[in-house]
């Protein structure tokens, strides 16, 4: 930019020269705002429509993306530069509030004071030398996660799955399980969420009493692509403030990050860029990296991220999915086949992985046991075609024993969720890591070979399964008595 173009905000005035849906062209007679700077379009009713500069068309025109509905906007409307990127309110005053992409409360509560601290949504990540990794375990109470894809403070975990396999329910359960025991700040980003989901989240937070330590940021499904595209950055800026300024641990939850990529593809198309692979924007990798590389921990304080990722058409080779997966420490893959069998949470124990499943982090015992559980279930899967064709009776005695234990392991790794209690009538279970390890070890050692498989289904600890088995056995004995 030429030196003469850098002028004060009150002098940087222009007008709308063209409106095409969410794309607004603005003319400036003297100087141009920088890329990613915010502009305020002053409507006749006194309200301001915020847009973000995305391209310089020539010496006097910029192309911007609207962060709200442009309905009714006309050419010639006055525009004022804000002399910087979009800034959003941060600090204690936003705790317990539901905000939109620009930081305006959407929970029918009082407006935020004018002197509320603000922070730009565009921030560079901390220097590599300042980033810090921890090995402190983050217990979720979910058996299959704690066993096979452990989380640590400061890690990034993603739930990958197609439509209807339980991503949002799993994230909701993690919120329920972790926020109540978590000593820190929680920031939830609803990217392209349905209004029903946002309303349910707000009610759940209020009823559980954790809302005073939580910030909810939503860019709903009916909002323009610019709003959905920038909502994760708004939430991330609030999380960074509590990490950097208040030195507090932050739990950052996002649902659904795929819609961030999808909104970016819409914006790219609106700006006239040629599409890349599978129709995605050519800047896909850059946009994902710009978001994910800011989710880091520094000395003494951690940002732990849990993100839901929609997998279009169950295709895990989709460019958006692979771009997001490359930034994750833990990949939790949800399986449609397991969901069809009623194995909830429908987490695939073979496809799911974590770089944190390491003897130096989880211990030698946990690592060895997790490896044996995976090996047993994988062996069972390799025999499924034979079992389907010939029956389990045609297998050798050793294979039959492995199959029986694998099926019991799969059922033991299911558990009822607290957030689904209203639908299933089963109270949720939270299981300590030691109880999960002890239960899996007992099954592998053959202690449950004589049990019915249903005794291990949808239970918490192995002791609960044992009680269920004994009750079932006594009931069957009673049925046989004259």
Coordinates of C-alpha atoms in Angstrom, one line a residue:
X1 CA 0.0 0.0 0.0
X2 CA 1.2 3.5 -0.8
X3 CA 2.1 5.7 2.2
X4 CA -0.6 8.2 1.2
X5 CA -3.2 5.4 1.5
X6 CA -2.7 5.1 5.2
X7 CA -5.0 7.7 6.7
X8 CA -7.1 8.1 9.8
X9 CA -10.4 6.2 10.2
X10 CA -12.5 9.4 10.4
X11 CA -11.0 10.5 7.0
X12 CA -11.4 7.2 5.3
X13 CA -14.9 7.6 3.9
X14 CA -16.5 6.0 0.8
X15 CA -19.7 4.7 -0.6
X16 CA -21.2 1.5 -1.8
X17 CA -20.7 1.1 -5.6
X18 CA -22.2 -2.4 -6.1
X19 CA -24.0 -5.0 -4.2
X20 CA -24.2 -8.7 -5.3
X21 CA -25.6 -10.8 -2.5
X22 CA -23.0 -11.0 0.2
X23 CA -20.4 -9.3 -1.9
X24 CA -20.2 -5.5 -1.6
X25 CA -17.9 -3.2 -3.7
X26 CA -17.0 0.1 -2.0
X27 CA -15.5 3.1 -3.7
X28 CA -13.0 5.3 -1.8
X29 CA -11.9 8.6 -3.4
X30 CA -8.8 9.0 -1.2
X31 CA -6.8 5.9 -0.2
X32 CA -7.8 2.3 0.4
X33 CA -8.3 0.2 3.5
X34 CA -6.0 -2.8 3.9
X35 CA -7.0 -6.4 3.2
X36 CA -9.0 -8.0 6.2
X37 CA -9.9 -4.5 7.5
X38 CA -13.5 -4.0 8.6
X39 CA -15.8 -1.3 7.2
X40 CA -19.0 0.0 8.6
X41 CA -21.8 0.6 6.1
X42 CA -24.2 3.2 7.7
X43 CA -27.8 2.3 6.9
X44 CA -30.6 4.8 6.9
X45 CA -32.1 3.5 10.2
X46 CA -28.8 4.3 12.0
X47 CA -27.5 0.7 12.2
X48 CA -24.2 -0.3 10.8
X49 CA -23.5 -3.3 8.5
X50 CA -20.0 -4.6 9.0
X51 CA -18.1 -5.9 6.0
X52 CA -14.5 -7.2 5.6
X53 CA -12.2 -6.1 2.8
X54 CA -11.0 -9.1 0.7
X55 CA -9.6 -7.6 -2.5
X56 CA -8.4 -4.3 -4.1
X57 CA -10.0 -4.0 -7.5
X58 CA -8.2 -0.8 -8.5
X59 CA -6.9 2.5 -7.0
X60 CA -10.3 3.5 -5.7
X61 CA -12.4 0.3 -5.3
X62 CA -12.3 -2.6 -2.9
X63 CA -14.4 -5.8 -2.8
X64 CA -15.7 -6.9 0.6
X65 CA -17.7 -9.7 2.2
X66 CA -20.7 -8.9 4.4
X67 CA -20.8 -10.3 7.9
X68 CA -24.6 -9.9 8.0
X69 CA -27.6 -9.8 5.7
X70 CA -27.4 -7.2 2.9
X71 CA -31.1 -7.2 2.2
X72 CA -32.3 -3.6 1.4
X73 CA -28.7 -2.3 0.9
X74 CA -28.5 0.2 -2.0
X75 CA -25.7 1.9 -4.0
X76 CA -24.4 5.2 -2.7
X77 CA -24.8 4.4 1.0
X78 CA -22.0 5.9 3.1
X79 CA -19.2 3.7 4.3
X80 CA -16.7 4.4 7.0
X81 CA -13.4 2.6 7.5
X82 CA -12.7 1.3 11.0
X83 CA -8.9 1.6 10.6
X84 CA -8.3 -2.1 11.5
X85 CA -9.7 -5.6 11.4
X86 CA -12.9 -6.6 13.1
X87 CA -12.5 -6.5 16.9
X88 CA -14.8 -8.3 19.3
X89 CA -15.4 -7.9 23.0
X90 CA -13.4 -10.0 25.4
X91 CA -12.9 -10.4 29.1
X92 CA -15.1 -11.3 32.1
X93 CA -18.1 -9.4 30.7
X94 CA -18.6 -11.9 27.9
X95 CA -18.6 -14.9 30.2
X96 CA -22.1 -16.4 30.4
X97 CA -23.1 -14.7 27.1
X98 CA -24.1 -15.8 23.6
X99 CA -22.5 -13.7 21.0
X100 CA -22.6 -13.4 17.2
X101 CA -19.6 -13.0 14.9
X102 CA -19.3 -9.3 15.6
X103 CA -19.6 -9.7 19.4
X104 CA -23.2 -8.5 19.7
X105 CA -25.1 -10.5 22.4
X106 CA -27.9 -12.7 21.0
X107 CA -29.2 -14.0 24.3
X108 CA -31.8 -11.3 25.1
X109 CA -29.5 -10.0 27.8
X110 CA -28.3 -6.5 28.4
X111 CA -25.9 -4.9 25.9
X112 CA -22.2 -4.9 26.7
X113 CA -20.8 -1.6 28.0
X114 CA -19.0 0.6 25.5
X115 CA -15.8 0.4 27.4
X116 CA -15.6 -3.4 27.2
X117 CA -12.1 -4.6 26.2
X118 CA -11.8 -5.6 22.5
X119 CA -9.4 -7.8 20.5
X120 CA -8.9 -8.2 16.8
X121 CA -10.1 -11.5 15.3
X122 CA -6.9 -11.6 13.1
X123 CA -3.9 -12.5 15.4
X124 CA -0.6 -14.1 14.6
X125 CA 0.1 -17.4 16.4
X126 CA 2.6 -17.3 19.3
X127 CA 6.2 -17.7 18.2
X128 CA 7.3 -21.3 18.0
X129 CA 9.8 -20.8 20.8
X130 CA 6.9 -19.6 23.1
X131 CA 4.7 -22.6 22.4
X132 CA 4.6 -25.2 25.1
X133 CA 3.4 -28.8 25.2
X134 CA 2.2 -30.6 28.3
X135 CA 1.6 -34.3 29.0
X136 CA -1.1 -33.8 31.6
X137 CA -4.0 -36.2 30.9
X138 CA -7.4 -34.9 30.2
X139 CA -9.8 -37.6 31.5
X140 CA -13.2 -37.5 29.7
X141 CA -15.0 -40.4 31.5
X142 CA -15.7 -42.0 28.1
X143 CA -14.1 -45.5 28.0
X144 CA -13.2 -45.8 24.4
X145 CA -11.7 -42.3 24.2
X146 CA -9.6 -42.6 27.4
X147 CA -8.4 -46.0 26.3
X148 CA -7.6 -45.6 22.6
X149 CA -7.5 -41.9 21.8
X150 CA -6.4 -40.1 25.0
X151 CA -6.5 -36.4 25.3
X152 CA -4.0 -34.1 27.0
X153 CA -4.3 -30.5 28.1
X154 CA -3.2 -28.4 25.2
X155 CA -4.0 -31.0 22.6
X156 CA -6.3 -30.9 19.5
X157 CA -8.9 -33.6 19.0
X158 CA -11.4 -33.9 16.2
X159 CA -14.5 -36.1 15.9
X160 CA -14.8 -37.1 12.2
X161 CA -18.0 -38.6 10.9
X162 CA -20.7 -38.5 8.3
X163 CA -24.3 -37.3 8.7
X164 CA -26.2 -38.9 11.6
X165 CA -23.5 -40.9 13.3
X166 CA -23.3 -38.9 16.5
X167 CA -20.7 -36.1 16.2
X168 CA -22.8 -33.4 17.9
X169 CA -24.0 -35.8 20.6
X170 CA -20.5 -36.9 21.3
X171 CA -19.3 -33.2 21.6
X172 CA -22.2 -32.4 23.8
X173 CA -21.4 -35.3 26.1
X174 CA -17.7 -34.2 26.2
X175 CA -18.9 -30.7 27.2
X176 CA -21.1 -32.2 29.9
X177 CA -18.4 -34.6 31.1
X178 CA -15.5 -32.1 31.1
X179 CA -16.8 -28.6 31.7
X180 CA -18.2 -29.4 35.1
X181 CA -14.9 -30.9 36.4
X182 CA -12.7 -28.5 34.3
X183 CA -11.1 -25.6 36.2
X184 CA -10.9 -23.0 33.5
X185 CA -12.8 -21.1 30.8
X186 CA -14.8 -22.8 28.1
X187 CA -15.5 -21.2 24.7
X188 CA -17.9 -22.9 22.3
X189 CA -18.0 -21.9 18.6
X190 CA -21.2 -22.9 16.8
X191 CA -20.2 -22.8 13.1
X192 CA -23.2 -23.0 10.8
X193 CA -25.3 -24.4 13.7
X194 CA -29.1 -24.8 13.6
X195 CA -31.0 -22.4 15.9
X196 CA -32.5 -25.4 17.7
X197 CA -29.0 -26.7 18.6
X198 CA -27.9 -23.3 19.8
X199 CA -31.1 -22.9 22.0
X200 CA -30.6 -26.4 23.5
X201 CA -26.9 -25.7 24.2
X202 CA -27.8 -22.4 26.0
X203 CA -30.5 -24.2 28.1
X204 CA -28.1 -27.1 29.0
X205 CA -25.4 -24.7 30.0
X206 CA -27.8 -22.8 32.3
X207 CA -29.3 -25.9 33.9
X208 CA -25.9 -27.4 34.6
X209 CA -24.6 -24.2 36.2
X210 CA -21.5 -23.9 34.0
X211 CA -22.7 -21.0 31.9
X212 CA -20.9 -18.4 34.1
X213 CA -17.6 -19.9 33.0
X214 CA -18.5 -20.3 29.3
X215 CA -18.7 -18.1 26.2
X216 CA -21.0 -19.2 23.4
X217 CA -20.3 -17.8 19.9
X218 CA -22.6 -18.6 17.1
X219 CA -22.8 -18.1 13.3
X220 CA -26.0 -19.8 12.4
X221 CA -26.8 -21.7 9.3
X222 CA -29.1 -19.0 7.9
X223 CA -26.4 -16.3 8.1
X224 CA -24.3 -15.2 5.2
X225 CA -21.1 -17.2 4.4
X226 CA -18.9 -14.3 5.7
X227 CA -20.4 -14.7 9.2
X228 CA -20.0 -18.5 9.3
X229 CA -16.4 -18.1 7.9
X230 CA -15.3 -15.7 10.7
X231 CA -17.1 -17.2 13.7
X232 CA -14.2 -19.5 14.6
X233 CA -11.8 -16.6 14.6
X234 CA -14.1 -14.6 16.9
X235 CA -14.3 -17.6 19.4
X236 CA -10.5 -18.1 19.1
X237 CA -9.8 -14.4 19.8
X238 CA -11.8 -14.7 23.0
X239 CA -9.9 -17.9 24.0
X240 CA -6.6 -16.2 23.3
X241 CA -7.4 -13.3 25.5
X242 CA -8.1 -15.6 28.5
X243 CA -4.9 -17.5 27.7
X244 CA -2.6 -14.5 27.2
X245 CA -4.0 -11.8 29.4
X246 CA -5.7 -13.7 32.2
X247 CA -3.4 -16.8 32.2
X248 CA -6.3 -19.2 32.4
X249 CA -6.6 -22.6 30.8
X250 CA -9.2 -22.6 28.0
X251 CA -11.3 -25.5 26.6
X252 CA -12.2 -24.6 23.0
X253 CA -15.1 -26.5 21.4
X254 CA -16.1 -26.2 17.8
X255 CA -19.1 -27.7 16.0
X256 CA -18.8 -28.0 13.0
X257 CA -15.4 -27.1 11.5
X258 CA -16.3 -28.5 8.1
X259 CA -18.9 -25.7 7.8
X260 CA -16.0 -23.2 8.3
X261 CA -14.3 -24.7 5.2
X262 CA -17.7 -24.8 3.4
X263 CA -18.3 -21.1 4.1
X264 CA -14.7 -20.3 2.9
X265 CA -15.6 -22.1 -0.4
X266 CA -18.7 -20.0 -0.8
X267 CA -16.7 -16.8 -0.1
X268 CA -14.1 -17.9 -2.6
X269 CA -16.7 -18.5 -5.3
X270 CA -18.4 -15.1 -4.6
X271 CA -15.0 -13.4 -5.0
X272 CA -14.6 -15.0 -8.4
X273 CA -11.7 -17.4 -7.6
X274 CA -11.4 -20.5 -9.7
X275 CA -12.2 -23.6 -7.6
X276 CA -9.6 -26.2 -6.8
X277 CA -9.9 -29.9 -6.0
X278 CA -13.5 -31.2 -5.6
X279 CA -14.7 -27.6 -5.9
X280 CA -13.0 -26.3 -2.8
X281 CA -11.3 -22.9 -2.6
X282 CA -7.7 -22.8 -3.8
X283 CA -6.7 -21.3 -0.4
X284 CA -8.1 -24.3 1.6
X285 CA -4.8 -25.3 3.2
X286 CA -3.9 -21.7 4.1
X287 CA -7.3 -21.0 5.7
X288 CA -7.3 -24.2 7.8
X289 CA -3.8 -23.5 8.9
X290 CA -4.5 -19.9 9.8
X291 CA -7.2 -21.1 12.2
X292 CA -5.6 -24.3 13.6
X293 CA -2.1 -22.9 14.1
X294 CA -3.5 -20.3 16.5
X295 CA -4.9 -23.1 18.8
X296 CA -1.7 -23.6 20.8
X297 CA -0.6 -23.5 24.4
X298 CA 2.1 -21.3 26.0
X299 CA 4.1 -21.7 29.2
X300 CA 1.8 -22.3 32.1
X301 CA -1.5 -22.1 30.3
X302 CA -3.1 -24.5 27.8
X303 CA -5.8 -24.2 25.1
X304 CA -7.4 -27.6 24.6
X305 CA -9.5 -28.0 21.4
X306 CA -12.2 -30.5 20.7
X307 CA -13.7 -30.1 17.2
X308 CA -16.5 -31.9 15.3
X309 CA -15.8 -32.4 11.6
X310 CA -18.5 -33.5 9.1
X311 CA -17.2 -36.0 6.5
X312 CA -19.1 -35.5 3.3
X313 CA -20.5 -38.7 1.9
X314 CA -18.4 -40.7 4.4
X315 CA -15.4 -40.0 2.2
X316 CA -12.4 -39.6 4.5
X317 CA -10.2 -38.7 1.5
X318 CA -12.1 -35.5 1.0
X319 CA -9.6 -32.5 0.7
X320 CA -11.3 -30.6 3.6
X321 CA -11.1 -33.7 5.9
X322 CA -7.5 -34.4 5.1
X323 CA -6.5 -30.7 5.5
X324 CA -8.1 -30.6 9.0
X325 CA -6.8 -34.1 10.0
X326 CA -3.2 -33.0 9.4
X327 CA -3.4 -30.5 12.3
X328 CA -4.9 -32.9 14.9
X329 CA -3.3 -34.8 17.8
X330 CA -6.2 -37.1 18.3
X331 CA -8.5 -38.4 15.5
X332 CA -11.8 -39.9 16.6
X333 CA -13.5 -41.6 13.7
X334 CA -17.2 -42.4 14.0
X335 CA -18.3 -45.4 12.0
X336 CA -21.7 -45.7 10.3
X337 CA -21.5 -49.5 10.5
X338 CA -21.1 -49.4 14.3
X339 CA -23.9 -46.9 14.6
X340 CA -26.1 -49.3 12.6
X341 CA -25.3 -52.1 15.1
X342 CA -26.2 -49.8 18.1
X343 CA -22.6 -49.5 19.3
X344 CA -22.7 -46.0 20.9
X345 CA -20.6 -44.0 21.0
X346 CA -20.0 -45.3 17.4
X347 CA -16.2 -44.7 17.6
X348 CA -14.2 -47.0 15.3
X349 CA -11.4 -48.4 17.6
X350 CA -9.2 -49.2 14.6
X351 CA -9.5 -46.1 12.5
X352 CA -9.3 -43.7 15.5
X353 CA -5.8 -42.8 16.5
X354 CA -3.8 -40.4 18.8
X355 CA -0.2 -39.4 18.8
X356 CA -0.6 -39.1 22.5
X357 CA -1.0 -42.9 22.9
X358 CA 2.6 -43.2 23.9
X359 CA 4.2 -45.1 26.8
X360 CA 5.9 -42.0 27.9
X361 CA 2.6 -40.2 28.3
X362 CA 0.0 -42.8 29.3
X363 CA 2.3 -45.4 30.8
X364 CA 3.5 -48.8 29.6
X365 CA 0.5 -50.7 31.0
X366 CA -2.1 -48.5 29.3
X367 CA -0.2 -48.5 26.0
X368 CA 0.2 -52.3 26.0
X369 CA -3.4 -52.9 26.9
X370 CA -4.7 -50.5 24.2
X371 CA -2.5 -52.2 21.6
X372 CA -3.9 -55.6 22.6
X373 CA -7.5 -54.4 22.5
X374 CA -6.9 -53.0 19.0
X375 CA -5.2 -56.2 17.8
X376 CA -8.1 -58.4 19.1
X377 CA -10.8 -56.3 17.5
X378 CA -8.8 -56.1 14.2
X379 CA -8.4 -59.9 14.2
X380 CA -12.1 -60.3 14.6
X381 CA -12.8 -58.0 11.7
X382 CA -10.4 -59.9 9.5
X383 CA -12.5 -63.1 10.2
X384 CA -15.9 -61.5 9.6
X385 CA -16.2 -62.5 6.0
X386 CA -15.5 -66.1 6.9
X387 CA -18.0 -66.0 9.8
X388 CA -20.7 -64.5 7.4
X389 CA -20.1 -67.3 4.9
X390 CA -19.5 -70.4 7.0
X391 CA -20.4 -69.5 10.6
X392 CA -18.3 -69.0 13.7
X393 CA -18.4 -72.8 14.3
X394 CA -16.0 -73.4 11.4
X395 CA -13.2 -71.4 13.0
X396 CA -10.5 -72.9 15.1
X397 CA -10.7 -72.9 18.9
X398 CA -8.2 -70.0 19.2
X399 CA -10.0 -67.9 16.6
X400 CA -13.4 -68.5 18.3
X401 CA -11.9 -67.4 21.6
X402 CA -10.5 -64.2 20.1
X403 CA -13.9 -63.5 18.3
X404 CA -15.8 -64.0 21.6
X405 CA -13.5 -61.6 23.5
X406 CA -13.5 -59.0 20.7
X407 CA -17.3 -58.9 20.7
X408 CA -17.3 -58.5 24.5
X409 CA -14.7 -55.7 24.2
X410 CA -16.8 -53.9 21.6
X411 CA -19.9 -54.0 23.9
X412 CA -17.9 -53.0 27.0
X413 CA -16.6 -49.9 25.2
X414 CA -20.2 -48.7 24.7
X415 CA -21.8 -46.5 27.5
X416 CA -24.9 -44.5 28.0
X417 CA -24.6 -40.7 27.7
X418 CA -25.9 -38.2 30.2
X419 CA -27.1 -35.9 27.3
X420 CA -29.3 -38.7 25.8
X421 CA -30.9 -39.8 29.1
X422 CA -34.2 -38.1 28.2
X423 CA -34.4 -40.2 25.1
X424 CA -33.0 -43.6 26.3
X425 CA -34.2 -43.5 29.9
X426 CA -30.6 -44.7 30.9
X427 CA -28.6 -42.4 33.2
X428 CA -25.2 -41.5 31.8
X429 CA -22.0 -43.2 33.1
X430 CA -18.6 -41.6 33.7
X431 CA -15.8 -44.2 34.1
X432 CA -12.4 -43.6 35.6
X433 CA -9.4 -44.6 33.4
X434 CA -8.3 -47.2 35.9
X435 CA -11.7 -48.9 35.8
X436 CA -11.7 -48.9 32.0
X437 CA -8.2 -50.5 32.0
X438 CA -9.2 -53.1 34.6
X439 CA -12.4 -54.0 32.7
X440 CA -10.6 -54.5 29.3
X441 CA -7.8 -56.5 31.0
X442 CA -10.4 -58.8 32.6
X443 CA -12.1 -59.4 29.3
X444 CA -8.8 -60.1 27.5
X445 CA -7.8 -62.5 30.3
X446 CA -10.9 -64.5 29.8
X447 CA -12.7 -63.7 33.0
X448 CA -15.9 -62.8 31.1
X449 CA -15.8 -65.7 28.5
X450 CA -18.9 -67.3 30.1
X451 CA -20.9 -64.1 30.4
X452 CA -23.6 -63.1 28.0
X453 CA -22.6 -60.4 25.7
X454 CA -25.6 -58.2 26.6
X455 CA -24.4 -58.0 30.2
X456 CA -21.5 -55.9 28.9
X457 CA -23.6 -53.6 26.7
X458 CA -24.2 -50.0 27.8
X459 CA -22.7 -50.3 31.2
X460 CA -20.1 -48.3 33.1
X461 CA -17.6 -50.4 35.0
X462 CA -17.1 -54.1 34.9
X463 CA -18.6 -54.4 38.4
X464 CA -21.9 -53.1 36.9
X465 CA -21.7 -55.6 34.1
X466 CA -21.0 -58.3 36.7
X467 CA -24.1 -57.3 38.7
X468 CA -26.1 -57.3 35.4
X469 CA -24.8 -60.8 34.6
X470 CA -25.7 -62.2 38.0
X471 CA -29.2 -60.7 37.9
X472 CA -29.7 -62.2 34.4
X473 CA -28.4 -65.7 35.5
X474 CA -30.7 -65.7 38.6
X475 CA -33.6 -64.6 36.5
X476 CA -33.1 -67.4 34.1
X477 CA -32.7 -69.9 36.9
X478 CA -36.0 -68.7 38.4
X479 CA -37.7 -69.2 35.0
X480 CA -36.6 -72.8 34.9
X481 CA -37.9 -73.6 38.4
X482 CA -41.2 -75.4 38.6

